[in-house]
PDB file of C-alpha atoms in Angstrom:
ATOM      1  CA  UNK A 172     125.976  51.385  31.459  1.00 45.00           C
ATOM      2  CA  UNK A 173     124.255  48.834  33.578  1.00 59.00           C
ATOM      3  CA  UNK A 174     124.855  44.987  33.045  1.00 67.00           C
ATOM      4  CA  UNK A 175     122.231  43.239  31.166  1.00 93.00           C
ATOM      5  CA  UNK A 176     121.148  41.047  34.059  1.00 97.00           C
ATOM      6  CA  UNK A 177     121.042  41.746  37.730  1.00 98.00           C
ATOM      7  CA  UNK A 178     121.271  38.844  40.623  1.00 98.00           C
ATOM      8  CA  UNK A 179     119.989  39.713  44.042  1.00 99.00           C
ATOM      9  CA  UNK A 180     121.495  37.698  47.004  1.00 98.00           C
ATOM     10  CA  UNK A 181     119.090  37.712  49.929  1.00 98.00           C
ATOM     11  CA  UNK A 182     120.702  38.025  53.210  1.00 97.00           C
ATOM     12  CA  UNK A 183     120.376  38.833  56.905  1.00 96.00           C
ATOM     13  CA  UNK A 184     122.858  40.836  58.840  1.00 95.00           C
ATOM     14  CA  UNK A 185     124.220  38.818  62.142  1.00 91.00           C
ATOM     15  CA  UNK A 186     123.379  40.817  65.103  1.00 89.00           C
ATOM     16  CA  UNK A 187     120.233  42.435  63.562  1.00 92.00           C
ATOM     17  CA  UNK A 188     117.908  39.812  62.548  1.00 93.00           C
ATOM     18  CA  UNK A 189     117.295  36.245  63.881  1.00 91.00           C
ATOM     19  CA  UNK A 190     119.161  33.932  61.506  1.00 93.00           C
ATOM     20  CA  UNK A 191     118.980  30.224  60.847  1.00 91.00           C
ATOM     21  CA  UNK A 192     116.697  29.660  63.948  1.00 91.00           C
ATOM     22  CA  UNK A 193     116.090  25.931  63.251  1.00 90.00           C
ATOM     23  CA  UNK A 194     119.833  25.526  62.905  1.00 90.00           C
ATOM     24  CA  UNK A 195     120.422  27.510  66.050  1.00 91.00           C
ATOM     25  CA  UNK A 196     118.456  25.120  68.128  1.00 92.00           C
ATOM     26  CA  UNK A 197     121.121  22.517  67.610  1.00 88.00           C
ATOM     27  CA  UNK A 198     124.142  24.479  66.654  1.00 89.00           C
ATOM     28  CA  UNK A 199     123.630  27.633  68.881  1.00 92.00           C
ATOM     29  CA  UNK A 200     122.942  31.170  67.812  1.00 93.00           C
ATOM     30  CA  UNK A 201     126.833  31.951  66.962  1.00 94.00           C
ATOM     31  CA  UNK A 202     127.469  29.134  64.892  1.00 93.00           C
ATOM     32  CA  UNK A 203     124.165  29.472  62.936  1.00 93.00           C
ATOM     33  CA  UNK A 204     125.342  33.061  62.406  1.00 94.00           C
ATOM     34  CA  UNK A 205     128.668  31.942  61.240  1.00 94.00           C
ATOM     35  CA  UNK A 206     127.150  29.657  58.848  1.00 95.00           C
ATOM     36  CA  UNK A 207     124.836  32.150  57.286  1.00 95.00           C
ATOM     37  CA  UNK A 208     127.936  34.337  56.884  1.00 94.00           C
ATOM     38  CA  UNK A 209     130.152  31.724  55.399  1.00 95.00           C
ATOM     39  CA  UNK A 210     127.221  30.622  52.864  1.00 97.00           C
ATOM     40  CA  UNK A 211     126.754  34.330  52.044  1.00 97.00           C
ATOM     41  CA  UNK A 212     130.289  34.818  51.248  1.00 96.00           C
ATOM     42  CA  UNK A 213     130.497  31.747  49.048  1.00 97.00           C
ATOM     43  CA  UNK A 214     127.324  32.571  47.129  1.00 98.00           C
ATOM     44  CA  UNK A 215     128.632  36.068  46.508  1.00 98.00           C
ATOM     45  CA  UNK A 216     131.877  34.789  45.292  1.00 97.00           C
ATOM     46  CA  UNK A 217     130.059  32.597  42.639  1.00 98.00           C
ATOM     47  CA  UNK A 218     128.060  35.591  41.513  1.00 98.00           C
ATOM     48  CA  UNK A 219     131.076  37.720  41.299  1.00 97.00           C
ATOM     49  CA  UNK A 220     132.896  35.163  39.094  1.00 96.00           C
ATOM     50  CA  UNK A 221     129.648  34.773  36.922  1.00 96.00           C
ATOM     51  CA  UNK A 222     129.358  38.695  36.500  1.00 94.00           C
ATOM     52  CA  UNK A 223     131.699  38.936  33.236  1.00 82.00           C
ATOM     53  CA  UNK A 224     130.690  35.657  31.517  1.00 88.00           C
ATOM     54  CA  UNK A 225     126.930  36.238  32.141  1.00 89.00           C
ATOM     55  CA  UNK A 226     126.951  39.929  31.649  1.00 90.00           C
ATOM     56  CA  UNK A 227     125.514  40.072  35.379  1.00 96.00           C
ATOM     57  CA  UNK A 228     125.607  42.562  38.109  1.00 96.00           C
ATOM     58  CA  UNK A 229     125.317  41.351  41.759  1.00 98.00           C
ATOM     59  CA  UNK A 230     123.450  42.845  44.392  1.00 98.00           C
ATOM     60  CA  UNK A 231     123.150  42.112  48.187  1.00 98.00           C
ATOM     61  CA  UNK A 232     119.566  42.412  49.212  1.00 98.00           C
ATOM     62  CA  UNK A 233     119.505  43.051  52.833  1.00 97.00           C
ATOM     63  CA  UNK A 234     116.856  42.443  55.294  1.00 96.00           C
ATOM     64  CA  UNK A 235     117.369  45.306  57.484  1.00 96.00           C
ATOM     65  CA  UNK A 236     117.109  48.851  56.196  1.00 95.00           C
ATOM     66  CA  UNK A 237     120.023  50.114  58.296  1.00 94.00           C
ATOM     67  CA  UNK A 238     122.130  47.380  57.101  1.00 93.00           C
ATOM     68  CA  UNK A 239     122.277  48.650  53.420  1.00 89.00           C
ATOM     69  CA  UNK A 240     125.402  50.582  54.404  1.00 88.00           C
ATOM     70  CA  UNK A 241     126.821  48.188  56.642  1.00 88.00           C
ATOM     71  CA  UNK A 242     130.577  47.336  55.692  1.00 87.00           C
ATOM     72  CA  UNK A 243     129.860  43.682  56.156  1.00 89.00           C
ATOM     73  CA  UNK A 244     128.233  43.584  52.864  1.00 94.00           C
ATOM     74  CA  UNK A 245     131.059  44.584  50.503  1.00 90.00           C
ATOM     75  CA  UNK A 246     131.895  43.813  47.117  1.00 92.00           C
ATOM     76  CA  UNK A 247     128.457  44.113  45.621  1.00 96.00           C
ATOM     77  CA  UNK A 248     125.974  46.960  45.680  1.00 95.00           C
ATOM     78  CA  UNK A 249     123.468  46.879  48.417  1.00 96.00           C
ATOM     79  CA  UNK A 250     119.567  47.346  48.474  1.00 96.00           C
ATOM     80  CA  UNK A 251     117.041  47.086  51.077  1.00 97.00           C
ATOM     81  CA  UNK A 252     114.337  43.981  50.627  1.00 97.00           C
ATOM     82  CA  UNK A 253     111.606  46.315  51.873  1.00 96.00           C
ATOM     83  CA  UNK A 254     108.696  45.429  54.480  1.00 96.00           C
ATOM     84  CA  UNK A 255     106.501  42.724  54.525  1.00 96.00           C
ATOM     85  CA  UNK A 256     106.619  38.936  54.134  1.00 96.00           C
ATOM     86  CA  UNK A 257     108.993  37.153  51.681  1.00 96.00           C
ATOM     87  CA  UNK A 258     106.530  37.370  48.631  1.00 95.00           C
ATOM     88  CA  UNK A 259     106.263  41.139  49.312  1.00 96.00           C
ATOM     89  CA  UNK A 260     110.220  41.597  49.521  1.00 97.00           C
ATOM     90  CA  UNK A 261     110.895  39.387  46.614  1.00 97.00           C
ATOM     91  CA  UNK A 262     108.626  41.521  44.578  1.00 97.00           C
ATOM     92  CA  UNK A 263     110.081  44.853  45.833  1.00 97.00           C
ATOM     93  CA  UNK A 264     113.557  43.914  44.795  1.00 98.00           C
ATOM     94  CA  UNK A 265     112.551  42.122  41.649  1.00 98.00           C
ATOM     95  CA  UNK A 266     110.379  45.201  40.370  1.00 97.00           C
ATOM     96  CA  UNK A 267     113.238  47.647  41.619  1.00 97.00           C
ATOM     97  CA  UNK A 268     115.946  45.836  39.549  1.00 98.00           C
ATOM     98  CA  UNK A 269     113.921  45.068  36.294  1.00 97.00           C
ATOM     99  CA  UNK A 270     113.561  48.810  35.854  1.00 96.00           C
ATOM    100  CA  UNK A 271     117.332  49.168  35.005  1.00 95.00           C
ATOM    101  CA  UNK A 272     118.318  45.502  33.795  1.00 97.00           C
ATOM    102  CA  UNK A 273     117.008  43.419  30.960  1.00 96.00           C
ATOM    103  CA  UNK A 274     116.471  40.463  33.645  1.00 97.00           C
ATOM    104  CA  UNK A 275     116.484  39.815  36.972  1.00 98.00           C
ATOM    105  CA  UNK A 276     117.458  36.796  39.348  1.00 99.00           C
ATOM    106  CA  UNK A 277     116.595  36.209  42.952  1.00 99.00           C
ATOM    107  CA  UNK A 278     118.689  33.830  45.079  1.00 98.00           C
ATOM    108  CA  UNK A 279     119.303  32.982  48.788  1.00 95.00           C
ATOM    109  CA  UNK A 280     122.394  32.739  50.932  1.00 94.00           C
ATOM    110  CA  UNK A 281     121.664  29.233  51.816  1.00 92.00           C
ATOM    111  CA  UNK A 282     122.507  27.670  48.418  1.00 95.00           C
ATOM    112  CA  UNK A 283     126.477  28.133  48.433  1.00 97.00           C
ATOM    113  CA  UNK A 284     126.878  25.136  46.249  1.00 98.00           C
ATOM    114  CA  UNK A 285     125.359  27.060  43.328  1.00 97.00           C
ATOM    115  CA  UNK A 286     127.923  27.365  40.227  1.00 97.00           C
ATOM    116  CA  UNK A 287     128.772  29.601  37.631  1.00 97.00           C
ATOM    117  CA  UNK A 288     127.135  27.092  35.059  1.00 97.00           C
ATOM    118  CA  UNK A 289     124.019  27.436  36.945  1.00 98.00           C
ATOM    119  CA  UNK A 290     123.812  30.947  36.578  1.00 98.00           C
ATOM    120  CA  UNK A 291     125.131  30.840  32.884  1.00 97.00           C
ATOM    121  CA  UNK A 292     122.275  28.476  31.951  1.00 97.00           C
ATOM    122  CA  UNK A 293     119.536  30.983  33.722  1.00 98.00           C
ATOM    123  CA  UNK A 294     121.234  33.948  32.282  1.00 97.00           C
ATOM    124  CA  UNK A 295     121.339  32.635  28.630  1.00 96.00           C
ATOM    125  CA  UNK A 296     117.768  31.479  28.809  1.00 97.00           C
ATOM    126  CA  UNK A 297     116.590  34.831  30.181  1.00 97.00           C
ATOM    127  CA  UNK A 298     118.576  37.009  27.869  1.00 94.00           C
ATOM    128  CA  UNK A 299     116.068  36.669  25.093  1.00 85.00           C
ATOM    129  CA  UNK A 300     113.852  39.546  24.746  1.00 80.00           C
ATOM    130  CA  UNK A 301     111.372  38.300  22.165  1.00 82.00           C
ATOM    131  CA  UNK A 302     109.107  36.590  24.716  1.00 91.00           C
ATOM    132  CA  UNK A 303     108.376  36.605  28.446  1.00 95.00           C
ATOM    133  CA  UNK A 304     110.904  34.162  30.189  1.00 97.00           C
ATOM    134  CA  UNK A 305     111.636  32.784  33.594  1.00 98.00           C
ATOM    135  CA  UNK A 306     113.892  30.592  35.414  1.00 98.00           C
ATOM    136  CA  UNK A 307     113.254  28.397  38.454  1.00 98.00           C
ATOM    137  CA  UNK A 308     115.484  26.371  40.564  1.00 97.00           C
ATOM    138  CA  UNK A 309     113.540  23.870  42.796  1.00 96.00           C
ATOM    139  CA  UNK A 310     115.060  22.757  45.982  1.00 94.00           C
ATOM    140  CA  UNK A 311     114.566  19.308  47.637  1.00 92.00           C
ATOM    141  CA  UNK A 312     112.347  20.532  50.291  1.00 89.00           C
ATOM    142  CA  UNK A 313     109.722  21.638  47.912  1.00 93.00           C
ATOM    143  CA  UNK A 314     110.670  25.088  47.668  1.00 93.00           C
ATOM    144  CA  UNK A 315     113.130  27.073  45.357  1.00 96.00           C
ATOM    145  CA  UNK A 316     116.596  28.230  45.418  1.00 97.00           C
ATOM    146  CA  UNK A 317     116.370  30.589  42.396  1.00 98.00           C
ATOM    147  CA  UNK A 318     113.794  32.482  40.408  1.00 98.00           C
ATOM    148  CA  UNK A 319     114.367  34.927  37.620  1.00 98.00           C
ATOM    149  CA  UNK A 320     112.517  36.722  34.971  1.00 98.00           C
ATOM    150  CA  UNK A 321     113.006  39.201  31.980  1.00 97.00           C
ATOM    151  CA  UNK A 322     109.678  41.186  32.397  1.00 95.00           C
ATOM    152  CA  UNK A 323     107.891  43.285  34.951  1.00 94.00           C
ATOM    153  CA  UNK A 324     105.699  40.972  37.260  1.00 92.00           C
ATOM    154  CA  UNK A 325     103.153  43.312  39.214  1.00 85.00           C
ATOM    155  CA  UNK A 326     100.359  41.725  40.883  1.00 84.00           C
ATOM    156  CA  UNK A 327      99.006  39.919  43.878  1.00 89.00           C
ATOM    157  CA  UNK A 328     100.284  36.506  43.096  1.00 89.00           C
ATOM    158  CA  UNK A 329     103.638  37.196  44.940  1.00 94.00           C
ATOM    159  CA  UNK A 330     101.795  37.020  48.024  1.00 94.00           C
ATOM    160  CA  UNK A 331      99.158  34.648  47.202  1.00 93.00           C
ATOM    161  CA  UNK A 332     101.798  31.894  47.373  1.00 94.00           C
ATOM    162  CA  UNK A 333     102.080  30.041  50.968  1.00 94.00           C
ATOM    163  CA  UNK A 334     105.601  30.029  51.949  1.00 93.00           C
ATOM    164  CA  UNK A 335     107.995  27.755  53.788  1.00 89.00           C
ATOM    165  CA  UNK A 336     105.524  24.731  53.010  1.00 91.00           C
ATOM    166  CA  UNK A 337     106.182  21.487  51.309  1.00 92.00           C
ATOM    167  CA  UNK A 338     104.528  22.904  48.033  1.00 94.00           C
ATOM    168  CA  UNK A 339     105.824  26.215  47.864  1.00 95.00           C
ATOM    169  CA  UNK A 340     107.695  25.614  44.773  1.00 94.00           C
ATOM    170  CA  UNK A 341     104.633  24.264  43.112  1.00 95.00           C
ATOM    171  CA  UNK A 342     102.573  27.038  44.115  1.00 95.00           C
ATOM    172  CA  UNK A 343     104.969  29.612  42.840  1.00 95.00           C
ATOM    173  CA  UNK A 344     105.782  27.807  39.652  1.00 94.00           C
ATOM    174  CA  UNK A 345     102.170  27.395  38.676  1.00 93.00           C
ATOM    175  CA  UNK A 346     101.589  30.910  39.375  1.00 93.00           C
ATOM    176  CA  UNK A 347     104.605  32.100  37.315  1.00 94.00           C
ATOM    177  CA  UNK A 348     103.583  29.629  34.178  1.00 92.00           C
ATOM    178  CA  UNK A 349     100.729  31.906  33.320  1.00 91.00           C
ATOM    179  CA  UNK A 350     102.887  34.801  32.218  1.00 92.00           C
ATOM    180  CA  UNK A 351     105.605  32.968  30.156  1.00 94.00           C
ATOM    181  CA  UNK A 352     107.872  30.115  29.310  1.00 96.00           C
ATOM    182  CA  UNK A 353     109.705  28.675  32.223  1.00 97.00           C
ATOM    183  CA  UNK A 354     113.001  26.993  32.373  1.00 97.00           C
ATOM    184  CA  UNK A 355     113.736  24.703  35.305  1.00 97.00           C
ATOM    185  CA  UNK A 356     117.175  24.334  36.565  1.00 98.00           C
ATOM    186  CA  UNK A 357     118.780  21.295  38.470  1.00 97.00           C
ATOM    187  CA  UNK A 358     117.347  20.437  41.751  1.00 97.00           C
ATOM    188  CA  UNK A 359     119.564  21.605  44.804  1.00 96.00           C
ATOM    189  CA  UNK A 360     119.281  21.387  48.559  1.00 92.00           C
ATOM    190  CA  UNK A 361     119.256  24.521  50.681  1.00 90.00           C
ATOM    191  CA  UNK A 362     120.019  24.623  54.377  1.00 92.00           C
ATOM    192  CA  UNK A 363     117.250  24.774  57.178  1.00 87.00           C
ATOM    193  CA  UNK A 364     117.894  21.813  59.441  1.00 87.00           C
ATOM    194  CA  UNK A 365     121.238  20.426  60.731  1.00 88.00           C
ATOM    195  CA  UNK A 366     120.671  17.350  58.780  1.00 88.00           C
ATOM    196  CA  UNK A 367     120.843  19.485  55.622  1.00 91.00           C
ATOM    197  CA  UNK A 368     124.537  20.361  56.292  1.00 92.00           C
ATOM    198  CA  UNK A 369     125.773  16.779  55.359  1.00 90.00           C
ATOM    199  CA  UNK A 370     124.041  17.103  52.073  1.00 91.00           C
ATOM    200  CA  UNK A 371     125.690  20.526  51.502  1.00 94.00           C
ATOM    201  CA  UNK A 372     128.976  19.385  52.468  1.00 92.00           C
ATOM    202  CA  UNK A 373     128.794  16.293  49.917  1.00 92.00           C
ATOM    203  CA  UNK A 374     127.658  18.750  46.991  1.00 95.00           C
ATOM    204  CA  UNK A 375     130.525  21.065  47.813  1.00 95.00           C
ATOM    205  CA  UNK A 376     133.024  18.142  47.891  1.00 93.00           C
ATOM    206  CA  UNK A 377     131.473  17.171  44.387  1.00 95.00           C
ATOM    207  CA  UNK A 378     132.228  20.604  42.847  1.00 96.00           C
ATOM    208  CA  UNK A 379     134.861  20.245  40.079  1.00 95.00           C
ATOM    209  CA  UNK A 380     136.468  23.859  40.583  1.00 93.00           C
ATOM    210  CA  UNK A 381     135.114  25.309  43.923  1.00 96.00           C
ATOM    211  CA  UNK A 382     135.913  29.094  44.671  1.00 96.00           C
ATOM    212  CA  UNK A 383     137.998  29.564  47.701  1.00 97.00           C
ATOM    213  CA  UNK A 384     135.057  30.689  49.616  1.00 97.00           C
ATOM    214  CA  UNK A 385     133.543  27.290  48.851  1.00 97.00           C
ATOM    215  CA  UNK A 386     136.573  25.421  50.190  1.00 96.00           C
ATOM    216  CA  UNK A 387     136.737  27.558  53.244  1.00 96.00           C
ATOM    217  CA  UNK A 388     133.008  26.760  53.999  1.00 96.00           C
ATOM    218  CA  UNK A 389     133.688  23.036  53.525  1.00 93.00           C
ATOM    219  CA  UNK A 390     136.344  23.360  56.505  1.00 92.00           C
ATOM    220  CA  UNK A 391     133.919  25.328  58.513  1.00 93.00           C
ATOM    221  CA  UNK A 392     131.460  22.537  58.120  1.00 92.00           C
ATOM    222  CA  UNK A 393     134.092  19.904  58.848  1.00 86.00           C
ATOM    223  CA  UNK A 394     134.729  21.578  62.016  1.00 84.00           C
ATOM    224  CA  UNK A 395     131.265  21.485  63.404  1.00 78.00           C
ATOM    225  CA  UNK A 396     130.200  19.457  66.348  1.00 56.00           C
ATOM    226  CA  UNK A 397     130.506  15.765  65.278  1.00 60.00           C
ATOM    227  CA  UNK A 398     127.307  15.309  67.057  1.00 53.00           C
ATOM    228  CA  UNK A 399     125.426  16.750  64.287  1.00 51.00           C
ATOM    229  CA  UNK A 400     127.587  15.875  61.341  1.00 53.00           C
ATOM    230  CA  UNK A 401     129.452  12.915  60.214  1.00 56.00           C
ATOM    231  CA  UNK A 402     131.407  14.339  57.179  1.00 56.00           C
ATOM    232  CA  UNK A 403     134.474  12.596  55.436  1.00 60.00           C
ATOM    233  CA  UNK A 404     137.321  14.980  55.398  1.00 54.00           C
ATOM    234  CA  UNK A 405     137.512  15.125  51.448  1.00 59.00           C
ATOM    235  CA  UNK A 406     140.143  16.460  49.418  1.00 58.00           C
ATOM    236  CA  UNK A 407     139.719  20.157  50.391  1.00 56.00           C
ATOM    237  CA  UNK A 408     139.938  19.841  54.123  1.00 53.00           C
TER     238      UNK A 408
END
């Protein structure tokens, strides 16, 4: 029997797609890809930890069709994001999973400070079947780090939103509100620019009980060229 909820982690496969191009300008392609991989591992580890307490099943949503069977993405089931822009791909994954689960959440790989408590909060809200409900995690840059819902959401609004802008989150939230009640989660910072890495490192240091992969990511961040980072060592390095 399928778990009540599903959570899809959107990832790109190193060597098959351009990854974190703004980071790569400063850090180089290799280290930008390493960051994406480390961040994806950390986020997946949190999802795996949450699977039992939240009645969730985790999935990798891979950007490349040929990567759906790549051994790099092991530990969770894999599905292809599909063709098109971000809105089309999110709609494809969401609608595919909502057919077999009571609710679905979508997250990116660049939010590795996410916690089990965040997923528990969203899952508890979405598990109510009496009404259409959505969960929304805003990010500091104006986008969002999580979206979840407990009903099908067909329609053009997914692609009417302009993504990667300062008001993407507001556009998306305003579109969703017409379909049901929304619970807003805490604000987190995703990683697009080198300056975001310091914010991430501090957020990881503040975690009360980081998973081993989050500790490993902290060490990776501390090892980056000091020109771009000014991290304190902290208790985990």
